[in-house]
């Protein structure tokens, strides 16, 4: 009689490799990409930095700015940033979750042991000792468990790509904050330099007033301009310090930890002479958020198979061996043994439409994941074109500002000479000084904007990870 359960078990095990996995198989989408970047065809050729369609190697793009301070901050951020550590933990959690799901593919074995003392009526009390093993193995004939493992594996990949995306974002955030810091420091230096010039002009008007060659109105206007320029410096100082606070937190430090290190002024990082962008089709494989959306689509597709497996019966092999005796020494004697082995089947025959509703639900979730994937691609393409456009046009802006600064400096020099000679009124000098300060400040901001636009372009291209 023992041979019958063994034959049944062997037959069922034999069909496992041939069992089907219900539900659709995942196939990587093949989205269409533009033949070329629109911004490259419309770019101004006079820009100092030229984006090209050369193969893109953007792993450590921040080193191309040739600023050791920036490189040091990003390297430390990769070691210490808390968002990055959270993303790393999420990858480990996803791997642990797959381990849980993977356990359903293997047999389970449970051991039991018990002792009790009792009596029936007035009979003497007796001891009862028991021990046993229960084994079960669900034969995943229709592939529901395998689809669940497939989904969990895709989820690991999605979390890994999320980690890559956090790296991309972190490098860009540190770079933007660092560039803004240097830009604020340059604007503060410009404000201080203009303040000194305006103070000299105010002193000149006071001397002319004392000599009877100027009016009190000229003095008031000059001193008002000094006060106005002076009032901009505390605002710039506040912005500078707040950026240092932000950089400190990105590096998982207290806000004021980098004040001494970064308060010393430094130049805005120089842009490299060339930006290799690659072709639009390369973006699909390089941007981690696109790869994450693809992995999430894969995970959702596999869940359709998990849901559809509930339509079919579940087959399992079960077995048990138990021992029970009133004496410990006789517990494992042959007469105390009770065992059994055999296949079992369970089938959810009537569930009120719940299984069908779950299949529909998983199909809709998969459709949402596919639409999210398509939207992610379009957003990525838009990010690159926006950054490329802003970067290109900012060079035109900077070129015009360079000319404006040069002409305003000439106007300030000439107006001061003519005012000293008494041939023009003070308002002309005042207007010239205001124009110079405004154009110099705008030029400093433009220099920072060009670098931050380039950072945005590197980020949009998916640079910052291997």
C-alpha positions as a Markdown table, in Angstrom:
| # | Residue | x | y | z |
|---|---|---|---|---|
| 1 | Unk | 0.0 | 0.0 | 0.0 |
| 2 | Unk | 2.9 | 2.3 | 0.6 |
| 3 | Unk | 3.8 | 2.2 | -3.1 |
| 4 | Unk | 0.6 | 3.9 | -4.2 |
| 5 | Unk | 1.2 | 7.3 | -2.5 |
| 6 | Unk | 4.8 | 7.2 | -3.7 |
| 7 | Unk | 3.7 | 6.7 | -7.3 |
| 8 | Unk | 1.2 | 9.5 | -7.1 |
| 9 | Unk | 3.8 | 11.8 | -5.7 |
| 10 | Unk | 6.3 | 10.9 | -8.3 |
| 11 | Unk | 3.8 | 11.5 | -11.1 |
| 12 | Unk | 2.8 | 14.9 | -9.8 |
| 13 | Unk | 6.5 | 16.0 | -9.3 |
| 14 | Unk | 7.2 | 14.8 | -12.9 |
| 15 | Unk | 4.7 | 17.3 | -14.4 |
| 16 | Unk | 6.1 | 20.3 | -12.5 |
| 17 | Unk | 8.6 | 21.3 | -15.2 |
| 18 | Unk | 5.9 | 21.2 | -17.8 |
| 19 | Unk | 3.4 | 23.2 | -15.8 |
| 20 | Unk | 2.4 | 26.4 | -17.5 |
| 21 | Unk | 2.7 | 29.9 | -16.0 |
| 22 | Unk | -0.7 | 31.5 | -16.7 |
| 23 | Unk | -0.9 | 35.2 | -17.6 |
| 24 | Unk | 0.9 | 37.3 | -20.2 |
| 25 | Unk | 4.7 | 37.1 | -20.6 |
| 26 | Unk | 6.4 | 40.4 | -20.3 |
| 27 | Unk | 8.1 | 41.9 | -23.3 |
| 28 | Unk | 10.1 | 45.1 | -23.1 |
| 29 | Unk | 8.3 | 48.0 | -24.8 |
| 30 | Unk | 10.0 | 49.5 | -27.8 |
| 31 | Unk | 9.1 | 53.2 | -27.7 |
| 32 | Unk | 9.9 | 55.4 | -30.6 |
| 33 | Unk | 12.4 | 58.1 | -30.1 |
| 34 | Unk | 13.0 | 61.3 | -32.1 |
| 35 | Unk | 15.8 | 61.0 | -34.7 |
| 36 | Unk | 17.7 | 64.0 | -33.2 |
| 37 | Unk | 17.4 | 66.6 | -30.5 |
| 38 | Unk | 15.4 | 69.6 | -31.6 |
| 39 | Unk | 17.6 | 71.9 | -29.5 |
| 40 | Unk | 20.8 | 70.9 | -31.3 |
| 41 | Unk | 19.5 | 71.9 | -34.7 |
| 42 | Unk | 18.4 | 75.3 | -33.4 |
| 43 | Unk | 21.3 | 75.9 | -31.1 |
| 44 | Unk | 23.4 | 79.1 | -31.4 |
| 45 | Unk | 26.8 | 78.1 | -32.7 |
| 46 | Unk | 28.6 | 80.9 | -30.8 |
| 47 | Unk | 28.1 | 79.3 | -27.4 |
| 48 | Unk | 31.3 | 78.6 | -25.5 |
| 49 | Unk | 30.1 | 75.1 | -24.6 |
| 50 | Unk | 28.9 | 73.0 | -27.5 |
| 51 | Unk | 26.4 | 70.1 | -27.0 |
| 52 | Unk | 27.0 | 67.3 | -29.5 |
| 53 | Unk | 25.5 | 63.9 | -30.4 |
| 54 | Unk | 28.8 | 62.2 | -29.6 |
| 55 | Unk | 28.4 | 59.1 | -27.3 |
| 56 | Unk | 27.6 | 60.3 | -23.9 |
| 57 | Unk | 29.8 | 59.3 | -20.9 |
| 58 | Unk | 28.1 | 61.2 | -18.1 |
| 59 | Unk | 29.0 | 59.0 | -15.1 |
| 60 | Unk | 31.0 | 61.6 | -13.3 |
| 61 | Unk | 30.0 | 64.7 | -15.2 |
| 62 | Unk | 30.7 | 67.0 | -12.3 |
| 63 | Unk | 34.5 | 66.5 | -12.7 |
| 64 | Unk | 34.2 | 68.3 | -16.1 |
| 65 | Unk | 33.7 | 71.6 | -14.1 |
| 66 | Unk | 37.2 | 71.2 | -12.8 |
| 67 | Unk | 36.3 | 72.4 | -9.4 |
| 68 | Unk | 37.8 | 70.3 | -6.6 |
| 69 | Unk | 35.4 | 71.7 | -4.0 |
| 70 | Unk | 32.4 | 70.6 | -6.0 |
| 71 | Unk | 33.9 | 67.1 | -6.6 |
| 72 | Unk | 34.6 | 66.7 | -2.8 |
| 73 | Unk | 31.1 | 67.7 | -1.9 |
| 74 | Unk | 29.5 | 65.2 | -4.3 |
| 75 | Unk | 31.8 | 62.4 | -3.3 |
| 76 | Unk | 30.9 | 63.0 | 0.4 |
| 77 | Unk | 27.2 | 63.2 | -0.5 |
| 78 | Unk | 27.3 | 59.8 | -2.1 |
| 79 | Unk | 28.8 | 58.4 | 1.1 |
| 80 | Unk | 26.5 | 60.1 | 3.6 |
| 81 | Unk | 23.3 | 61.4 | 2.1 |
| 82 | Unk | 20.2 | 60.1 | 4.0 |
| 83 | Unk | 17.9 | 59.9 | 1.0 |
| 84 | Unk | 20.5 | 57.7 | -0.7 |
| 85 | Unk | 20.7 | 55.5 | 2.4 |
| 86 | Unk | 16.9 | 55.2 | 2.4 |
| 87 | Unk | 16.9 | 54.2 | -1.2 |
| 88 | Unk | 19.7 | 51.6 | -0.5 |
| 89 | Unk | 17.5 | 50.2 | 2.4 |
| 90 | Unk | 14.6 | 50.0 | 0.0 |
| 91 | Unk | 16.7 | 47.8 | -2.3 |
| 92 | Unk | 17.6 | 45.5 | 0.5 |
| 93 | Unk | 13.9 | 45.4 | 1.6 |
| 94 | Unk | 12.8 | 44.4 | -1.9 |
| 95 | Unk | 15.4 | 41.6 | -1.9 |
| 96 | Unk | 14.1 | 40.4 | 1.4 |
| 97 | Unk | 10.5 | 40.5 | 0.1 |
| 98 | Unk | 11.5 | 38.3 | -2.8 |
| 99 | Unk | 13.0 | 35.9 | -0.4 |
| 100 | Unk | 9.7 | 35.6 | 1.3 |
| 101 | Unk | 7.9 | 35.0 | -2.0 |
| 102 | Unk | 10.5 | 32.6 | -3.2 |
| 103 | Unk | 9.9 | 30.4 | -0.2 |
| 104 | Unk | 6.5 | 29.4 | -1.6 |
| 105 | Unk | 8.3 | 27.4 | -4.3 |
| 106 | Unk | 9.9 | 25.0 | -1.9 |
| 107 | Unk | 8.6 | 22.4 | 0.6 |
| 108 | Unk | 7.8 | 23.4 | 4.2 |
| 109 | Unk | 8.5 | 21.3 | 7.2 |
| 110 | Unk | 7.0 | 22.0 | 10.6 |
| 111 | Unk | 8.0 | 20.3 | 13.8 |
| 112 | Unk | 5.8 | 20.0 | 16.9 |
| 113 | Unk | 6.2 | 18.7 | 20.4 |
| 114 | Unk | 3.7 | 18.6 | 23.3 |
| 115 | Unk | 3.2 | 17.4 | 26.8 |
| 116 | Unk | 0.0 | 17.2 | 28.8 |
| 117 | Unk | -1.2 | 15.7 | 32.1 |
| 118 | Unk | -4.9 | 14.9 | 32.6 |
| 119 | Unk | -7.6 | 12.5 | 33.6 |
| 120 | Unk | -11.1 | 11.4 | 32.7 |
| 121 | Unk | -13.6 | 11.4 | 35.6 |
| 122 | Unk | -12.2 | 9.7 | 38.7 |
| 123 | Unk | -9.6 | 7.8 | 36.7 |
| 124 | Unk | -5.9 | 8.3 | 37.7 |
| 125 | Unk | -4.2 | 11.1 | 35.9 |
| 126 | Unk | -1.8 | 10.2 | 33.1 |
| 127 | Unk | 1.0 | 11.9 | 31.2 |
| 128 | Unk | 0.9 | 12.3 | 27.4 |
| 129 | Unk | 4.0 | 13.0 | 25.3 |
| 130 | Unk | 3.7 | 13.9 | 21.6 |
| 131 | Unk | 6.1 | 14.8 | 18.8 |
| 132 | Unk | 5.7 | 15.1 | 15.1 |
| 133 | Unk | 6.7 | 16.5 | 11.7 |
| 134 | Unk | 4.3 | 18.0 | 9.1 |
| 135 | Unk | 5.5 | 18.5 | 5.5 |
| 136 | Unk | 3.8 | 20.3 | 2.6 |
| 137 | Unk | 4.8 | 21.3 | -0.9 |
| 138 | Unk | 2.5 | 23.3 | -3.2 |
| 139 | Unk | 3.1 | 22.1 | -6.7 |
| 140 | Unk | 3.0 | 25.4 | -8.6 |
| 141 | Unk | 1.6 | 23.7 | -11.7 |
| 142 | Unk | -0.1 | 26.8 | -13.1 |
| 143 | Unk | 2.7 | 29.2 | -12.2 |
| 144 | Unk | 1.0 | 31.6 | -9.8 |
| 145 | Unk | 3.9 | 31.5 | -7.3 |
| 146 | Unk | 6.4 | 31.7 | -10.1 |
| 147 | Unk | 4.7 | 34.8 | -11.4 |
| 148 | Unk | 4.8 | 36.3 | -7.9 |
| 149 | Unk | 8.6 | 35.6 | -7.8 |
| 150 | Unk | 8.9 | 37.2 | -11.2 |
| 151 | Unk | 7.0 | 40.3 | -10.0 |
| 152 | Unk | 9.2 | 40.5 | -6.8 |
| 153 | Unk | 12.3 | 40.3 | -8.9 |
| 154 | Unk | 11.1 | 43.1 | -11.1 |
| 155 | Unk | 10.4 | 45.1 | -8.0 |
| 156 | Unk | 14.0 | 44.7 | -6.9 |
| 157 | Unk | 15.1 | 46.1 | -10.3 |
| 158 | Unk | 12.7 | 49.0 | -9.9 |
| 159 | Unk | 14.1 | 49.8 | -6.4 |
| 160 | Unk | 17.6 | 49.6 | -7.8 |
| 161 | Unk | 16.8 | 52.1 | -10.5 |
| 162 | Unk | 15.1 | 54.3 | -7.9 |
| 163 | Unk | 18.5 | 54.3 | -6.1 |
| 164 | Unk | 20.2 | 55.3 | -9.3 |
| 165 | Unk | 17.7 | 58.1 | -9.8 |
| 166 | Unk | 18.4 | 59.3 | -6.3 |
| 167 | Unk | 22.1 | 59.4 | -7.1 |
| 168 | Unk | 21.4 | 61.5 | -10.2 |
| 169 | Unk | 19.2 | 63.9 | -8.3 |
| 170 | Unk | 21.6 | 64.2 | -5.4 |
| 171 | Unk | 24.6 | 65.0 | -7.6 |
| 172 | Unk | 22.5 | 67.7 | -9.4 |
| 173 | Unk | 21.2 | 69.2 | -6.2 |
| 174 | Unk | 24.7 | 69.5 | -4.7 |
| 175 | Unk | 26.0 | 71.0 | -7.9 |
| 176 | Unk | 23.2 | 73.5 | -8.2 |
| 177 | Unk | 23.5 | 74.6 | -4.5 |
| 178 | Unk | 27.3 | 75.0 | -4.9 |
| 179 | Unk | 27.0 | 77.1 | -8.1 |
| 180 | Unk | 24.3 | 79.3 | -6.4 |
| 181 | Unk | 26.7 | 79.7 | -3.4 |
| 182 | Unk | 29.5 | 80.9 | -5.7 |
| 183 | Unk | 27.1 | 83.1 | -7.6 |
| 184 | Unk | 25.8 | 84.8 | -4.4 |
| 185 | Unk | 29.4 | 85.4 | -3.3 |
| 186 | Unk | 30.2 | 87.0 | -6.6 |
| 187 | Unk | 27.1 | 89.2 | -6.4 |
| 188 | Unk | 28.1 | 90.2 | -2.8 |
| 189 | Unk | 31.5 | 91.2 | -4.1 |
| 190 | Unk | 29.9 | 93.3 | -6.9 |
| 191 | Unk | 27.6 | 95.0 | -4.5 |
| 192 | Unk | 30.5 | 95.8 | -2.1 |
| 193 | Unk | 32.5 | 97.2 | -5.0 |
| 194 | Unk | 29.6 | 99.3 | -6.3 |
| 195 | Unk | 28.9 | 100.5 | -2.7 |
| 196 | Unk | 32.5 | 101.8 | -2.5 |
| 197 | Unk | 32.1 | 103.6 | -5.8 |
| 198 | Unk | 28.8 | 105.1 | -4.7 |
| 199 | Unk | 30.3 | 106.2 | -1.4 |
| 200 | Unk | 33.1 | 108.0 | -3.2 |
| 201 | Unk | 30.4 | 109.7 | -5.4 |
| 202 | Unk | 28.4 | 110.7 | -2.3 |
| 203 | Unk | 31.5 | 112.2 | -0.8 |
| 204 | Unk | 32.2 | 114.2 | -4.0 |
| 205 | Unk | 28.7 | 115.6 | -3.9 |
| 206 | Unk | 29.1 | 116.7 | -0.3 |
| 207 | Unk | 32.4 | 118.5 | -1.1 |
| 208 | Unk | 30.7 | 120.2 | -4.0 |
| 209 | Unk | 27.8 | 121.2 | -1.8 |
| 210 | Unk | 30.2 | 122.7 | 0.7 |
| 211 | Unk | 31.9 | 124.6 | -2.1 |
| 212 | Unk | 28.6 | 125.8 | -3.4 |
| 213 | Unk | 28.7 | 123.8 | -6.7 |
| 214 | Unk | 26.0 | 121.3 | -5.8 |
| 215 | Unk | 22.6 | 121.1 | -4.2 |
| 216 | Unk | 21.3 | 119.3 | -1.2 |
| 217 | Unk | 19.1 | 117.3 | -3.5 |
| 218 | Unk | 22.2 | 115.8 | -5.2 |
| 219 | Unk | 23.6 | 114.8 | -1.8 |
| 220 | Unk | 20.3 | 113.2 | -0.8 |
| 221 | Unk | 20.1 | 111.3 | -4.1 |
| 222 | Unk | 23.7 | 110.1 | -3.7 |
| 223 | Unk | 23.2 | 109.0 | -0.1 |
| 224 | Unk | 19.9 | 107.3 | -1.1 |
| 225 | Unk | 21.8 | 105.3 | -3.7 |
| 226 | Unk | 24.4 | 104.2 | -1.2 |
| 227 | Unk | 21.7 | 103.1 | 1.2 |
| 228 | Unk | 19.9 | 101.2 | -1.5 |
| 229 | Unk | 22.9 | 99.3 | -2.6 |
| 230 | Unk | 23.9 | 98.6 | 1.0 |
| 231 | Unk | 20.4 | 97.1 | 1.6 |
| 232 | Unk | 20.9 | 94.4 | -1.0 |
| 233 | Unk | 24.0 | 92.9 | 0.7 |
| 234 | Unk | 22.2 | 91.4 | 3.8 |
| 235 | Unk | 19.7 | 89.8 | 1.5 |
| 236 | Unk | 22.5 | 88.2 | -0.5 |
| 237 | Unk | 24.3 | 87.2 | 2.7 |
| 238 | Unk | 21.1 | 85.4 | 3.8 |
| 239 | Unk | 20.8 | 83.5 | 0.6 |
| 240 | Unk | 24.4 | 82.6 | 0.7 |
| 241 | Unk | 24.2 | 81.2 | 4.2 |
| 242 | Unk | 20.9 | 79.3 | 3.5 |
| 243 | Unk | 22.6 | 77.6 | 0.5 |
| 244 | Unk | 25.4 | 76.5 | 2.8 |
| 245 | Unk | 22.8 | 75.1 | 5.3 |
| 246 | Unk | 21.2 | 73.2 | 2.4 |
| 247 | Unk | 24.5 | 71.7 | 1.3 |
| 248 | Unk | 25.2 | 70.6 | 4.9 |
| 249 | Unk | 21.9 | 68.8 | 5.2 |
| 250 | Unk | 22.5 | 67.1 | 1.9 |
| 251 | Unk | 25.7 | 65.7 | 3.3 |
| 252 | Unk | 23.8 | 64.6 | 6.5 |
| 253 | Unk | 25.5 | 67.2 | 8.6 |
| 254 | Unk | 24.1 | 69.9 | 10.9 |
| 255 | Unk | 23.1 | 73.1 | 9.0 |
| 256 | Unk | 26.0 | 75.2 | 10.2 |
| 257 | Unk | 28.7 | 72.5 | 9.8 |
| 258 | Unk | 30.1 | 73.8 | 6.4 |
| 259 | Unk | 30.0 | 77.6 | 7.2 |
| 260 | Unk | 33.7 | 77.9 | 7.9 |
| 261 | Unk | 34.6 | 75.7 | 4.9 |
| 262 | Unk | 32.4 | 77.3 | 2.3 |
| 263 | Unk | 32.2 | 81.0 | 3.4 |
| 264 | Unk | 35.4 | 81.9 | 1.7 |
| 265 | Unk | 34.5 | 83.2 | -1.8 |
| 266 | Unk | 35.3 | 81.2 | -4.9 |
| 267 | Unk | 34.6 | 81.4 | -8.6 |
| 268 | Unk | 31.5 | 80.0 | -10.3 |
| 269 | Unk | 32.6 | 76.6 | -11.8 |
| 270 | Unk | 33.6 | 76.9 | -15.4 |
| 271 | Unk | 31.5 | 75.0 | -18.0 |
| 272 | Unk | 33.4 | 72.4 | -20.2 |
| 273 | Unk | 34.0 | 73.1 | -23.9 |
| 274 | Unk | 31.7 | 70.2 | -25.0 |
| 275 | Unk | 28.7 | 68.2 | -23.8 |
| 276 | Unk | 28.4 | 64.8 | -25.4 |
| 277 | Unk | 24.6 | 64.1 | -25.4 |
| 278 | Unk | 24.3 | 61.0 | -27.4 |
| 279 | Unk | 21.1 | 60.3 | -29.4 |
| 280 | Unk | 17.5 | 60.5 | -28.1 |
| 281 | Unk | 17.2 | 56.7 | -28.4 |
| 282 | Unk | 20.0 | 56.3 | -25.9 |
| 283 | Unk | 18.0 | 58.2 | -23.3 |
| 284 | Unk | 15.6 | 55.2 | -22.9 |
| 285 | Unk | 18.4 | 53.0 | -21.5 |
| 286 | Unk | 20.3 | 55.8 | -19.6 |
| 287 | Unk | 17.6 | 57.5 | -17.6 |
| 288 | Unk | 17.1 | 55.5 | -14.4 |
| 289 | Unk | 13.5 | 56.8 | -14.0 |
| 290 | Unk | 12.6 | 55.3 | -17.4 |
| 291 | Unk | 14.2 | 52.0 | -16.4 |
| 292 | Unk | 12.4 | 52.1 | -13.1 |
| 293 | Unk | 9.0 | 52.6 | -14.9 |
| 294 | Unk | 9.8 | 49.7 | -17.2 |
| 295 | Unk | 10.6 | 47.4 | -14.2 |
| 296 | Unk | 7.4 | 48.5 | -12.5 |
| 297 | Unk | 5.5 | 47.6 | -15.7 |
| 298 | Unk | 7.1 | 44.2 | -15.6 |
| 299 | Unk | 6.1 | 43.7 | -12.0 |
| 300 | Unk | 2.5 | 44.7 | -12.7 |
| 301 | Unk | 2.3 | 42.4 | -15.8 |
| 302 | Unk | 3.4 | 39.4 | -13.7 |
| 303 | Unk | 0.7 | 40.1 | -11.1 |
| 304 | Unk | -1.9 | 39.3 | -13.8 |
| 305 | Unk | -0.6 | 35.8 | -13.8 |
| 306 | Unk | -0.7 | 35.6 | -10.1 |
| 307 | Unk | -4.4 | 36.6 | -10.2 |
| 308 | Unk | -5.3 | 34.3 | -13.1 |
| 309 | Unk | -3.7 | 31.3 | -11.2 |
| 310 | Unk | -6.6 | 31.5 | -8.7 |
| 311 | Unk | -8.9 | 30.2 | -11.5 |
| 312 | Unk | -7.2 | 26.8 | -11.3 |
| 313 | Unk | -6.9 | 24.2 | -8.6 |
| 314 | Unk | -3.9 | 24.1 | -6.3 |
| 315 | Unk | -2.1 | 20.7 | -5.9 |
| 316 | Unk | 0.1 | 20.0 | -2.9 |
| 317 | Unk | 2.0 | 17.0 | -1.5 |
| 318 | Unk | 1.5 | 16.6 | 2.2 |
| 319 | Unk | 2.9 | 14.2 | 4.7 |
| 320 | Unk | 3.1 | 13.8 | 8.4 |
| 321 | Unk | 4.6 | 11.6 | 11.0 |
| 322 | Unk | 3.5 | 11.8 | 14.7 |
| 323 | Unk | 4.4 | 10.0 | 17.8 |
| 324 | Unk | 2.3 | 9.8 | 21.0 |
| 325 | Unk | 2.9 | 7.9 | 24.3 |
| 326 | Unk | 2.3 | 8.1 | 28.0 |
| 327 | Unk | 6.0 | 7.4 | 28.6 |
| 328 | Unk | 8.9 | 9.3 | 27.2 |
| 329 | Unk | 11.0 | 6.2 | 26.7 |
| 330 | Unk | 8.3 | 4.7 | 24.5 |
| 331 | Unk | 7.6 | 7.9 | 22.5 |
| 332 | Unk | 9.5 | 6.8 | 19.4 |
| 333 | Unk | 8.6 | 3.2 | 19.5 |
| 334 | Unk | 6.9 | 1.7 | 16.4 |
| 335 | Unk | 3.6 | 1.3 | 18.2 |
| 336 | Unk | 3.5 | 5.0 | 19.0 |
| 337 | Unk | 3.9 | 6.1 | 15.4 |
| 338 | Unk | 1.2 | 7.5 | 13.1 |
| 339 | Unk | 2.1 | 8.7 | 9.6 |
| 340 | Unk | 0.4 | 9.7 | 6.4 |
| 341 | Unk | 1.4 | 11.0 | 2.9 |
| 342 | Unk | -0.5 | 11.9 | -0.2 |
| 343 | Unk | -1.5 | 14.6 | -2.6 |
| 344 | Unk | -4.2 | 17.2 | -1.9 |
| 345 | Unk | -6.2 | 19.6 | -4.1 |
| 346 | Unk | -8.0 | 22.8 | -3.3 |
| 347 | Unk | -10.0 | 24.7 | -5.8 |
| 348 | Unk | -11.8 | 28.0 | -5.4 |
| 349 | Unk | -14.9 | 27.0 | -7.3 |
| 350 | Unk | -17.2 | 29.8 | -6.3 |
| 351 | Unk | -15.9 | 33.2 | -5.0 |
| 352 | Unk | -18.7 | 35.5 | -6.0 |
| 353 | Unk | -16.7 | 36.9 | -9.0 |
| 354 | Unk | -13.8 | 38.0 | -6.8 |
| 355 | Unk | -11.2 | 36.2 | -8.9 |
| 356 | Unk | -12.4 | 37.7 | -12.1 |
| 357 | Unk | -12.5 | 41.2 | -10.5 |
| 358 | Unk | -9.0 | 40.7 | -9.3 |
| 359 | Unk | -7.8 | 39.8 | -12.8 |
| 360 | Unk | -9.5 | 42.9 | -14.1 |
| 361 | Unk | -7.9 | 45.0 | -11.4 |
| 362 | Unk | -4.4 | 43.7 | -12.2 |
| 363 | Unk | -4.9 | 44.4 | -15.9 |
| 364 | Unk | -5.9 | 48.0 | -15.2 |
| 365 | Unk | -2.9 | 48.4 | -12.9 |
| 366 | Unk | -0.7 | 47.1 | -15.6 |
| 367 | Unk | -2.3 | 49.6 | -18.1 |
| 368 | Unk | -1.6 | 52.4 | -15.6 |
| 369 | Unk | 2.0 | 51.2 | -15.3 |
| 370 | Unk | 2.3 | 51.3 | -19.1 |
| 371 | Unk | 0.9 | 54.8 | -19.4 |
| 372 | Unk | 3.2 | 55.9 | -16.6 |
| 373 | Unk | 6.1 | 54.4 | -18.6 |
| 374 | Unk | 5.1 | 56.3 | -21.7 |
| 375 | Unk | 4.7 | 59.6 | -19.8 |
| 376 | Unk | 8.1 | 59.1 | -18.1 |
| 377 | Unk | 9.7 | 58.9 | -21.5 |
| 378 | Unk | 7.9 | 62.0 | -22.9 |
| 379 | Unk | 8.8 | 63.9 | -19.7 |
| 380 | Unk | 12.4 | 62.8 | -20.0 |
| 381 | Unk | 12.6 | 64.1 | -23.6 |
| 382 | Unk | 11.0 | 67.3 | -22.6 |
| 383 | Unk | 13.5 | 67.7 | -19.7 |
| 384 | Unk | 16.4 | 67.4 | -22.1 |
| 385 | Unk | 14.9 | 69.8 | -24.7 |
| 386 | Unk | 14.1 | 72.4 | -21.9 |
| 387 | Unk | 17.5 | 72.2 | -20.4 |
| 388 | Unk | 19.2 | 72.4 | -23.9 |
| 389 | Unk | 17.1 | 75.4 | -24.8 |
| 390 | Unk | 17.7 | 77.3 | -21.6 |
| 391 | Unk | 21.4 | 76.6 | -21.7 |
| 392 | Unk | 21.7 | 77.8 | -25.3 |
| 393 | Unk | 19.6 | 81.0 | -24.8 |
| 394 | Unk | 21.5 | 81.9 | -21.6 |
| 395 | Unk | 24.7 | 82.2 | -23.7 |
| 396 | Unk | 22.9 | 84.8 | -25.8 |
| 397 | Unk | 21.8 | 86.5 | -22.7 |
| 398 | Unk | 25.3 | 86.5 | -21.2 |
| 399 | Unk | 26.8 | 87.9 | -24.5 |
| 400 | Unk | 24.4 | 90.8 | -24.4 |
| 401 | Unk | 25.1 | 91.4 | -20.7 |
| 402 | Unk | 28.8 | 91.5 | -21.3 |
| 403 | Unk | 28.3 | 94.2 | -23.8 |
| 404 | Unk | 26.0 | 96.1 | -21.4 |
| 405 | Unk | 28.5 | 96.0 | -18.6 |
| 406 | Unk | 31.3 | 97.3 | -20.8 |
| 407 | Unk | 29.2 | 100.2 | -22.1 |
| 408 | Unk | 27.8 | 101.0 | -18.6 |
| 409 | Unk | 31.4 | 101.2 | -17.2 |
| 410 | Unk | 32.2 | 103.7 | -19.9 |
| 411 | Unk | 29.1 | 105.7 | -19.1 |
| 412 | Unk | 30.0 | 105.8 | -15.4 |
| 413 | Unk | 33.6 | 106.9 | -16.1 |
| 414 | Unk | 32.4 | 109.6 | -18.5 |
| 415 | Unk | 29.6 | 110.9 | -16.3 |
| 416 | Unk | 31.9 | 111.2 | -13.3 |
| 417 | Unk | 34.4 | 113.2 | -15.3 |
| 418 | Unk | 31.7 | 115.5 | -16.7 |
| 419 | Unk | 30.0 | 115.9 | -13.3 |
| 420 | Unk | 33.4 | 116.8 | -11.8 |
| 421 | Unk | 33.7 | 119.5 | -14.5 |
| 422 | Unk | 30.2 | 120.7 | -13.8 |
| 423 | Unk | 28.9 | 120.1 | -17.3 |
| 424 | Unk | 26.1 | 117.6 | -16.4 |
| 425 | Unk | 23.8 | 117.2 | -13.4 |
| 426 | Unk | 24.1 | 114.5 | -10.8 |
| 427 | Unk | 21.0 | 112.5 | -12.0 |
| 428 | Unk | 23.0 | 111.5 | -15.0 |
| 429 | Unk | 25.7 | 110.1 | -12.8 |
| 430 | Unk | 23.2 | 108.4 | -10.6 |
| 431 | Unk | 21.5 | 106.7 | -13.6 |
| 432 | Unk | 24.8 | 105.5 | -14.9 |
| 433 | Unk | 25.8 | 104.0 | -11.6 |
| 434 | Unk | 22.4 | 102.3 | -11.2 |
| 435 | Unk | 22.7 | 100.8 | -14.7 |
| 436 | Unk | 26.2 | 99.5 | -14.1 |
| 437 | Unk | 25.3 | 97.8 | -10.9 |
| 438 | Unk | 22.2 | 96.3 | -12.4 |
| 439 | Unk | 24.1 | 94.9 | -15.4 |
| 440 | Unk | 27.0 | 93.6 | -13.4 |
| 441 | Unk | 24.6 | 91.8 | -11.0 |
| 442 | Unk | 22.6 | 90.4 | -14.0 |
| 443 | Unk | 25.9 | 89.2 | -15.5 |
| 444 | Unk | 26.9 | 87.4 | -12.3 |
| 445 | Unk | 23.5 | 85.8 | -12.2 |
| 446 | Unk | 23.8 | 84.7 | -15.8 |
| 447 | Unk | 27.1 | 83.1 | -15.2 |
| 448 | Unk | 25.5 | 81.0 | -12.5 |
| 449 | Unk | 22.5 | 80.3 | -14.6 |
| 450 | Unk | 24.6 | 78.9 | -17.5 |
| 451 | Unk | 26.3 | 76.5 | -15.1 |
| 452 | Unk | 23.0 | 75.5 | -13.4 |
| 453 | Unk | 21.4 | 75.0 | -16.8 |
| 454 | Unk | 24.2 | 72.7 | -17.7 |
| 455 | Unk | 23.7 | 70.8 | -14.5 |
| 456 | Unk | 20.0 | 70.5 | -15.4 |
| 457 | Unk | 21.1 | 69.1 | -18.8 |
| 458 | Unk | 23.4 | 66.5 | -17.3 |
| 459 | Unk | 20.6 | 65.5 | -15.0 |
| 460 | Unk | 18.0 | 65.3 | -17.8 |
| 461 | Unk | 20.4 | 63.1 | -19.7 |
| 462 | Unk | 20.5 | 60.7 | -16.8 |
| 463 | Unk | 24.2 | 61.4 | -15.8 |
| 464 | Unk | 25.6 | 60.5 | -12.4 |
| 465 | Unk | 25.5 | 56.7 | -12.2 |
| 466 | Unk | 27.1 | 53.7 | -13.7 |
